Amino acid sequence: MITEFQLLDAPAVPTVVVKRAEVAATHLPELFDATFARFHAAIAEGVVAPSGPPFGLYLRMEDTLDIEIGFPGVLQSPDENLVASELPAGRIASAQYWGSFDGLPLAWAEFVSHVAGQGLSVAGPCWESYVTMPEPNMDPTTIRTDLFCAVS
């Protein structure tokens, strides 16, 4: 399920995000859809200058989630719904996942297991970068999502 496991020493990456706390996992699809619709408009209006693919950064994953959804890039003008943030710097594990979004929970389990197999542990936030956005009638095996987490 996952491929191309790597360890990186990464710099912080400036981002523009929507922050939400205590989100039930069952509400994530609606939250992502609404957030990306807002970003689509903000990019068209010149409010956001993205420099990479969209992502979801999981700050806390327990019964509910604290999450930042956004793009690497810069907030060009004030927006009441969007804030500047950053992807963390430091030692980062990464891998590619190819498949539908429904398979992400199993991909994360495989990824975290691989991290542990390297003698490392998750030491901070984890995030997904949505390299390929799905389109109607596309083969889900062609969807690429990159997985990342801070490790020690």
Short mmCIF file of N, CA and C in Angstrom, two decimals:
data_model
loop_
_atom_site.label_atom_id
_atom_site.label_comp_id
_atom_site.label_asym_id
_atom_site.label_seq_id
_atom_site.Cartn_x
_atom_site.Cartn_y
_atom_site.Cartn_z
N MET A 1 0.81 -1.20 0.00
CA MET A 1 0.00 0.00 0.00
C MET A 1 0.85 1.27 0.00
N ILE A 2 1.89 1.30 0.86
CA ILE A 2 2.75 2.49 0.84
C ILE A 2 4.04 2.15 0.11
N THR A 3 4.63 3.17 -0.49
CA THR A 3 5.88 3.02 -1.22
C THR A 3 6.77 4.21 -0.91
N GLU A 4 8.02 4.10 -1.31
CA GLU A 4 8.96 5.22 -1.26
C GLU A 4 9.13 5.81 0.14
N PHE A 5 9.30 4.95 1.15
CA PHE A 5 9.54 5.44 2.50
C PHE A 5 10.86 6.21 2.53
N GLN A 6 10.86 7.39 3.16
CA GLN A 6 12.05 8.23 3.27
C GLN A 6 12.10 8.90 4.64
N LEU A 7 13.32 9.24 5.05
CA LEU A 7 13.54 10.11 6.20
C LEU A 7 14.14 11.40 5.68
N LEU A 8 13.59 12.52 6.11
CA LEU A 8 14.02 13.83 5.64
C LEU A 8 14.35 14.72 6.82
N ASP A 9 15.29 15.62 6.64
CA ASP A 9 15.49 16.73 7.56
C ASP A 9 14.88 17.93 6.86
N ALA A 10 13.67 18.28 7.26
CA ALA A 10 12.88 19.25 6.52
C ALA A 10 12.83 20.60 7.21
N PRO A 11 12.82 21.68 6.43
CA PRO A 11 12.59 23.00 7.00
C PRO A 11 11.09 23.21 7.21
N ALA A 12 10.74 24.17 8.04
CA ALA A 12 9.33 24.55 8.18
C ALA A 12 8.84 25.08 6.84
N VAL A 13 7.59 24.82 6.53
CA VAL A 13 6.99 25.27 5.27
C VAL A 13 5.81 26.17 5.60
N PRO A 14 5.83 27.42 5.14
CA PRO A 14 4.69 28.32 5.39
C PRO A 14 3.43 27.77 4.72
N THR A 15 2.31 27.92 5.42
CA THR A 15 1.04 27.43 4.90
C THR A 15 -0.07 28.43 5.15
N VAL A 16 -1.18 28.23 4.46
CA VAL A 16 -2.43 28.94 4.71
C VAL A 16 -3.47 27.87 5.00
N VAL A 17 -4.18 28.01 6.11
CA VAL A 17 -5.04 26.92 6.56
C VAL A 17 -6.37 27.40 7.12
N VAL A 18 -7.27 26.45 7.24
CA VAL A 18 -8.45 26.54 8.08
C VAL A 18 -8.18 25.62 9.25
N LYS A 19 -8.32 26.14 10.48
CA LYS A 19 -8.09 25.33 11.68
C LYS A 19 -9.43 24.94 12.30
N ARG A 20 -9.51 23.67 12.69
CA ARG A 20 -10.70 23.19 13.38
C ARG A 20 -10.28 22.29 14.53
N ALA A 21 -10.97 22.39 15.64
CA ALA A 21 -10.68 21.57 16.83
C ALA A 21 -11.87 20.66 17.12
N GLU A 22 -11.55 19.51 17.69
CA GLU A 22 -12.54 18.55 18.16
C GLU A 22 -13.53 18.15 17.07
N VAL A 23 -12.99 17.76 15.92
CA VAL A 23 -13.81 17.32 14.79
C VAL A 23 -13.96 15.80 14.87
N ALA A 24 -15.18 15.32 14.75
CA ALA A 24 -15.41 13.88 14.68
C ALA A 24 -14.92 13.38 13.32
N ALA A 25 -14.27 12.23 13.32
CA ALA A 25 -13.74 11.68 12.06
C ALA A 25 -14.84 11.52 11.02
N THR A 26 -16.05 11.24 11.44
CA THR A 26 -17.15 11.06 10.49
C THR A 26 -17.51 12.36 9.77
N HIS A 27 -17.08 13.51 10.31
CA HIS A 27 -17.38 14.81 9.69
C HIS A 27 -16.26 15.30 8.77
N LEU A 28 -15.17 14.54 8.67
CA LEU A 28 -14.05 14.99 7.83
C LEU A 28 -14.41 15.18 6.37
N PRO A 29 -15.15 14.28 5.73
CA PRO A 29 -15.45 14.51 4.30
C PRO A 29 -16.14 15.85 4.04
N GLU A 30 -17.14 16.19 4.85
CA GLU A 30 -17.83 17.48 4.65
C GLU A 30 -16.90 18.66 4.94
N LEU A 31 -16.06 18.52 5.98
CA LEU A 31 -15.13 19.59 6.31
C LEU A 31 -14.13 19.81 5.18
N PHE A 32 -13.57 18.74 4.65
CA PHE A 32 -12.63 18.88 3.53
C PHE A 32 -13.31 19.50 2.32
N ASP A 33 -14.51 19.03 1.98
CA ASP A 33 -15.23 19.57 0.82
C ASP A 33 -15.47 21.07 0.98
N ALA A 34 -15.97 21.49 2.14
CA ALA A 34 -16.25 22.91 2.38
C ALA A 34 -14.97 23.74 2.38
N THR A 35 -13.92 23.20 2.99
CA THR A 35 -12.65 23.93 3.07
C THR A 35 -12.04 24.11 1.69
N PHE A 36 -12.02 23.04 0.89
CA PHE A 36 -11.43 23.17 -0.45
C PHE A 36 -12.27 24.06 -1.35
N ALA A 37 -13.59 24.11 -1.15
CA ALA A 37 -14.42 25.05 -1.90
C ALA A 37 -14.02 26.48 -1.54
N ARG A 38 -13.77 26.75 -0.25
CA ARG A 38 -13.34 28.09 0.17
C ARG A 38 -11.98 28.43 -0.42
N PHE A 39 -11.07 27.45 -0.42
CA PHE A 39 -9.75 27.70 -1.00
C PHE A 39 -9.83 27.94 -2.50
N HIS A 40 -10.68 27.21 -3.18
CA HIS A 40 -10.83 27.41 -4.62
C HIS A 40 -11.18 28.87 -4.91
N ALA A 41 -12.13 29.40 -4.14
CA ALA A 41 -12.52 30.81 -4.30
C ALA A 41 -11.38 31.74 -3.90
N ALA A 42 -10.70 31.46 -2.79
CA ALA A 42 -9.62 32.33 -2.32
C ALA A 42 -8.46 32.37 -3.31
N ILE A 43 -8.16 31.25 -3.94
CA ILE A 43 -7.10 31.22 -4.94
C ILE A 43 -7.52 32.03 -6.16
N ALA A 44 -8.76 31.86 -6.61
CA ALA A 44 -9.27 32.61 -7.76
C ALA A 44 -9.28 34.12 -7.48
N GLU A 45 -9.53 34.50 -6.22
CA GLU A 45 -9.57 35.91 -5.83
C GLU A 45 -8.18 36.48 -5.56
N GLY A 46 -7.14 35.65 -5.58
CA GLY A 46 -5.79 36.11 -5.30
C GLY A 46 -5.48 36.27 -3.83
N VAL A 47 -6.33 35.73 -2.95
CA VAL A 47 -6.12 35.83 -1.51
C VAL A 47 -5.01 34.88 -1.07
N VAL A 48 -4.92 33.74 -1.75
CA VAL A 48 -3.94 32.71 -1.42
C VAL A 48 -3.09 32.43 -2.65
N ALA A 49 -1.77 32.34 -2.44
CA ALA A 49 -0.85 31.94 -3.50
C ALA A 49 -0.26 30.59 -3.11
N PRO A 50 -0.89 29.48 -3.56
CA PRO A 50 -0.39 28.16 -3.16
C PRO A 50 0.94 27.84 -3.84
N SER A 51 1.78 27.08 -3.12
CA SER A 51 3.07 26.68 -3.68
C SER A 51 3.22 25.16 -3.70
N GLY A 52 2.13 24.44 -3.47
CA GLY A 52 2.17 22.99 -3.48
C GLY A 52 0.77 22.43 -3.35
N PRO A 53 0.67 21.10 -3.28
CA PRO A 53 -0.65 20.48 -3.20
C PRO A 53 -1.30 20.67 -1.84
N PRO A 54 -2.62 20.54 -1.78
CA PRO A 54 -3.33 20.68 -0.50
C PRO A 54 -2.95 19.58 0.46
N PHE A 55 -3.23 19.83 1.74
CA PHE A 55 -2.87 18.87 2.79
C PHE A 55 -3.87 18.94 3.93
N GLY A 56 -3.84 17.92 4.75
CA GLY A 56 -4.52 17.90 6.04
C GLY A 56 -3.50 17.57 7.10
N LEU A 57 -3.30 18.46 8.07
CA LEU A 57 -2.33 18.30 9.16
C LEU A 57 -3.09 17.95 10.43
N TYR A 58 -2.79 16.77 10.98
CA TYR A 58 -3.48 16.27 12.17
C TYR A 58 -2.64 16.62 13.39
N LEU A 59 -3.12 17.58 14.17
CA LEU A 59 -2.40 18.04 15.35
C LEU A 59 -2.70 17.16 16.56
N ARG A 60 -3.91 16.61 16.61
CA ARG A 60 -4.32 15.72 17.69
C ARG A 60 -5.29 14.72 17.11
N MET A 61 -5.04 13.43 17.38
CA MET A 61 -5.90 12.38 16.87
C MET A 61 -6.28 11.46 18.03
N GLU A 62 -7.43 11.74 18.62
CA GLU A 62 -7.94 10.92 19.71
C GLU A 62 -9.39 10.59 19.37
N ASP A 63 -10.32 10.77 20.32
CA ASP A 63 -11.73 10.54 20.00
C ASP A 63 -12.20 11.53 18.94
N THR A 64 -11.68 12.75 19.02
CA THR A 64 -11.92 13.75 17.99
C THR A 64 -10.56 14.24 17.49
N LEU A 65 -10.59 15.02 16.43
CA LEU A 65 -9.35 15.47 15.79
C LEU A 65 -9.21 16.98 15.86
N ASP A 66 -7.99 17.45 16.02
CA ASP A 66 -7.65 18.85 15.79
C ASP A 66 -6.88 18.85 14.47
N ILE A 67 -7.32 19.67 13.53
CA ILE A 67 -6.79 19.58 12.18
C ILE A 67 -6.62 20.96 11.56
N GLU A 68 -5.61 21.05 10.69
CA GLU A 68 -5.43 22.20 9.82
C GLU A 68 -5.53 21.67 8.39
N ILE A 69 -6.36 22.31 7.59
CA ILE A 69 -6.53 21.93 6.19
C ILE A 69 -6.14 23.14 5.35
N GLY A 70 -5.25 22.94 4.38
CA GLY A 70 -4.84 24.07 3.58
C GLY A 70 -3.86 23.74 2.50
N PHE A 71 -3.05 24.73 2.18
CA PHE A 71 -2.04 24.65 1.13
C PHE A 71 -0.73 25.24 1.64
N PRO A 72 0.41 24.69 1.19
CA PRO A 72 1.65 25.43 1.37
C PRO A 72 1.50 26.73 0.59
N GLY A 73 2.01 27.80 1.13
CA GLY A 73 1.93 29.07 0.41
C GLY A 73 1.76 30.24 1.34
N VAL A 74 1.30 31.33 0.75
CA VAL A 74 1.27 32.61 1.45
C VAL A 74 -0.13 33.22 1.34
N LEU A 75 -0.59 33.78 2.46
CA LEU A 75 -1.83 34.54 2.49
C LEU A 75 -1.52 35.93 1.96
N GLN A 76 -2.07 36.27 0.80
CA GLN A 76 -1.75 37.53 0.12
C GLN A 76 -2.52 38.72 0.69
N SER A 77 -3.71 38.45 1.24
CA SER A 77 -4.50 39.52 1.85
C SER A 77 -5.37 38.90 2.95
N PRO A 78 -5.82 39.71 3.90
CA PRO A 78 -6.57 39.17 5.03
C PRO A 78 -7.83 38.43 4.58
N ASP A 79 -8.16 37.39 5.32
CA ASP A 79 -9.37 36.61 5.08
C ASP A 79 -9.82 36.08 6.43
N GLU A 80 -11.06 36.32 6.79
CA GLU A 80 -11.53 35.94 8.13
C GLU A 80 -11.56 34.44 8.36
N ASN A 81 -11.54 33.63 7.30
CA ASN A 81 -11.61 32.18 7.46
C ASN A 81 -10.26 31.47 7.35
N LEU A 82 -9.25 32.17 6.84
CA LEU A 82 -7.95 31.55 6.57
C LEU A 82 -6.87 32.20 7.42
N VAL A 83 -5.92 31.37 7.90
CA VAL A 83 -4.84 31.89 8.73
C VAL A 83 -3.50 31.32 8.25
N ALA A 84 -2.44 32.05 8.55
CA ALA A 84 -1.10 31.57 8.25
C ALA A 84 -0.69 30.54 9.31
N SER A 85 0.03 29.53 8.88
CA SER A 85 0.55 28.51 9.78
C SER A 85 1.81 27.95 9.13
N GLU A 86 2.23 26.74 9.53
CA GLU A 86 3.37 26.11 8.87
C GLU A 86 3.38 24.61 9.12
N LEU A 87 3.94 23.89 8.16
CA LEU A 87 4.24 22.49 8.37
C LEU A 87 5.53 22.43 9.17
N PRO A 88 5.64 21.49 10.10
CA PRO A 88 6.77 21.51 11.03
C PRO A 88 8.12 21.18 10.40
N ALA A 89 9.14 21.76 11.00
CA ALA A 89 10.52 21.46 10.63
C ALA A 89 11.00 20.27 11.45
N GLY A 90 12.08 19.66 10.99
CA GLY A 90 12.70 18.60 11.78
C GLY A 90 12.83 17.31 11.01
N ARG A 91 13.01 16.24 11.75
CA ARG A 91 13.15 14.91 11.15
C ARG A 91 11.75 14.41 10.81
N ILE A 92 11.54 14.15 9.53
CA ILE A 92 10.22 13.79 9.02
C ILE A 92 10.31 12.48 8.26
N ALA A 93 9.40 11.56 8.56
CA ALA A 93 9.27 10.34 7.77
C ALA A 93 8.19 10.60 6.73
N SER A 94 8.40 10.05 5.53
CA SER A 94 7.39 10.22 4.48
C SER A 94 7.25 8.92 3.69
N ALA A 95 6.11 8.79 3.05
CA ALA A 95 5.84 7.65 2.16
C ALA A 95 4.73 8.06 1.21
N GLN A 96 4.64 7.34 0.11
CA GLN A 96 3.56 7.55 -0.84
C GLN A 96 2.52 6.45 -0.66
N TYR A 97 1.26 6.84 -0.76
CA TYR A 97 0.15 5.90 -0.77
C TYR A 97 -0.59 6.06 -2.08
N TRP A 98 -0.85 4.96 -2.75
CA TRP A 98 -1.59 4.96 -4.01
C TRP A 98 -2.92 4.25 -3.78
N GLY A 99 -4.02 4.95 -3.92
CA GLY A 99 -5.33 4.34 -3.76
C GLY A 99 -6.37 5.35 -3.33
N SER A 100 -7.58 4.84 -3.13
CA SER A 100 -8.70 5.71 -2.77
C SER A 100 -8.51 6.25 -1.34
N PHE A 101 -9.20 7.34 -1.06
CA PHE A 101 -9.12 7.93 0.27
C PHE A 101 -9.67 6.97 1.33
N ASP A 102 -10.55 6.06 0.95
CA ASP A 102 -11.10 5.09 1.89
C ASP A 102 -10.00 4.19 2.46
N GLY A 103 -8.91 4.01 1.74
CA GLY A 103 -7.82 3.15 2.19
C GLY A 103 -6.81 3.84 3.07
N LEU A 104 -6.98 5.14 3.31
CA LEU A 104 -5.98 5.88 4.10
C LEU A 104 -5.81 5.36 5.53
N PRO A 105 -6.86 4.97 6.24
CA PRO A 105 -6.61 4.45 7.60
C PRO A 105 -5.66 3.24 7.61
N LEU A 106 -5.81 2.32 6.68
CA LEU A 106 -4.90 1.18 6.61
C LEU A 106 -3.50 1.61 6.18
N ALA A 107 -3.42 2.58 5.27
CA ALA A 107 -2.12 3.09 4.84
C ALA A 107 -1.39 3.73 6.02
N TRP A 108 -2.11 4.49 6.86
CA TRP A 108 -1.50 5.11 8.03
C TRP A 108 -0.99 4.05 8.99
N ALA A 109 -1.77 2.99 9.20
CA ALA A 109 -1.33 1.92 10.09
C ALA A 109 -0.05 1.27 9.56
N GLU A 110 0.00 1.03 8.26
CA GLU A 110 1.20 0.45 7.65
C GLU A 110 2.39 1.41 7.77
N PHE A 111 2.14 2.68 7.55
CA PHE A 111 3.19 3.70 7.62
C PHE A 111 3.77 3.79 9.04
N VAL A 112 2.90 3.88 10.05
CA VAL A 112 3.36 3.98 11.43
C VAL A 112 4.10 2.71 11.84
N SER A 113 3.64 1.57 11.38
CA SER A 113 4.34 0.31 11.64
C SER A 113 5.74 0.33 11.01
N HIS A 114 5.83 0.86 9.79
CA HIS A 114 7.13 0.96 9.12
C HIS A 114 8.06 1.92 9.88
N VAL A 115 7.51 3.03 10.36
CA VAL A 115 8.30 3.98 11.16
C VAL A 115 8.87 3.25 12.38
N ALA A 116 8.03 2.50 13.09
CA ALA A 116 8.48 1.77 14.28
C ALA A 116 9.52 0.72 13.90
N GLY A 117 9.35 0.08 12.74
CA GLY A 117 10.31 -0.92 12.28
C GLY A 117 11.67 -0.33 11.98
N GLN A 118 11.75 0.97 11.79
CA GLN A 118 13.02 1.66 11.56
C GLN A 118 13.64 2.13 12.87
N GLY A 119 13.02 1.76 14.01
CA GLY A 119 13.53 2.17 15.31
C GLY A 119 13.17 3.60 15.67
N LEU A 120 12.14 4.14 15.02
CA LEU A 120 11.71 5.52 15.24
C LEU A 120 10.34 5.53 15.89
N SER A 121 9.96 6.68 16.41
CA SER A 121 8.61 6.84 16.93
C SER A 121 8.04 8.16 16.44
N VAL A 122 6.74 8.19 16.32
CA VAL A 122 6.04 9.43 15.94
C VAL A 122 6.26 10.43 17.05
N ALA A 123 6.73 11.63 16.71
CA ALA A 123 7.10 12.62 17.72
C ALA A 123 6.44 13.97 17.48
N GLY A 124 5.37 13.97 16.77
CA GLY A 124 4.71 15.24 16.48
C GLY A 124 3.58 15.04 15.51
N PRO A 125 3.16 16.11 14.89
CA PRO A 125 2.01 16.00 14.01
C PRO A 125 2.28 15.13 12.78
N CYS A 126 1.19 14.63 12.22
CA CYS A 126 1.23 13.87 10.97
C CYS A 126 0.35 14.60 9.96
N TRP A 127 0.69 14.44 8.68
CA TRP A 127 -0.15 15.08 7.67
C TRP A 127 -0.15 14.29 6.37
N GLU A 128 -1.19 14.58 5.58
CA GLU A 128 -1.38 13.98 4.26
C GLU A 128 -1.31 15.09 3.24
N SER A 129 -0.60 14.86 2.16
CA SER A 129 -0.53 15.80 1.05
C SER A 129 -1.24 15.14 -0.13
N TYR A 130 -2.27 15.79 -0.63
CA TYR A 130 -3.13 15.23 -1.67
C TYR A 130 -2.58 15.59 -3.05
N VAL A 131 -1.60 14.79 -3.48
CA VAL A 131 -0.88 15.07 -4.72
C VAL A 131 -1.80 14.94 -5.93
N THR A 132 -2.66 13.94 -5.93
CA THR A 132 -3.61 13.73 -7.02
C THR A 132 -5.01 13.94 -6.47
N MET A 133 -5.72 14.91 -7.01
CA MET A 133 -7.10 15.11 -6.59
C MET A 133 -7.99 14.22 -7.45
N PRO A 134 -8.93 13.51 -6.82
CA PRO A 134 -9.79 12.61 -7.59
C PRO A 134 -10.74 13.36 -8.51
N GLU A 135 -11.07 12.71 -9.58
CA GLU A 135 -12.04 13.23 -10.54
C GLU A 135 -13.09 12.15 -10.77
N PRO A 136 -14.28 12.52 -11.22
CA PRO A 136 -15.30 11.50 -11.47
C PRO A 136 -14.78 10.43 -12.44
N ASN A 137 -15.11 9.20 -12.14
CA ASN A 137 -14.81 8.04 -13.00
C ASN A 137 -13.33 7.72 -13.14
N MET A 138 -12.47 8.28 -12.31
CA MET A 138 -11.05 7.93 -12.41
C MET A 138 -10.78 6.63 -11.67
N ASP A 139 -9.72 5.96 -12.05
CA ASP A 139 -9.28 4.74 -11.38
C ASP A 139 -8.69 5.14 -10.04
N PRO A 140 -9.28 4.71 -8.90
CA PRO A 140 -8.78 5.15 -7.60
C PRO A 140 -7.34 4.72 -7.32
N THR A 141 -6.85 3.70 -8.01
CA THR A 141 -5.46 3.28 -7.78
C THR A 141 -4.46 4.29 -8.32
N THR A 142 -4.93 5.29 -9.08
CA THR A 142 -4.04 6.32 -9.61
C THR A 142 -3.98 7.56 -8.72
N ILE A 143 -4.70 7.53 -7.59
CA ILE A 143 -4.69 8.66 -6.66
C ILE A 143 -3.49 8.52 -5.72
N ARG A 144 -2.64 9.55 -5.70
CA ARG A 144 -1.46 9.54 -4.84
C ARG A 144 -1.65 10.51 -3.68
N THR A 145 -1.43 10.00 -2.48
CA THR A 145 -1.43 10.81 -1.25
C THR A 145 -0.11 10.54 -0.55
N ASP A 146 0.64 11.60 -0.26
CA ASP A 146 1.88 11.47 0.47
C ASP A 146 1.60 11.59 1.97
N LEU A 147 2.19 10.69 2.75
CA LEU A 147 2.02 10.68 4.20
C LEU A 147 3.30 11.18 4.86
N PHE A 148 3.16 11.97 5.92
CA PHE A 148 4.30 12.55 6.63
C PHE A 148 4.04 12.50 8.13
N CYS A 149 5.09 12.35 8.91
CA CYS A 149 5.00 12.58 10.35
C CYS A 149 6.37 12.93 10.91
N ALA A 150 6.35 13.75 11.93
CA ALA A 150 7.58 14.08 12.65
C ALA A 150 7.97 12.86 13.46
N VAL A 151 9.27 12.53 13.45
CA VAL A 151 9.74 11.33 14.14
C VAL A 151 10.98 11.64 14.99
N SER A 152 11.22 10.74 15.95
CA SER A 152 12.44 10.83 16.75
C SER A 152 12.98 9.42 16.93
#
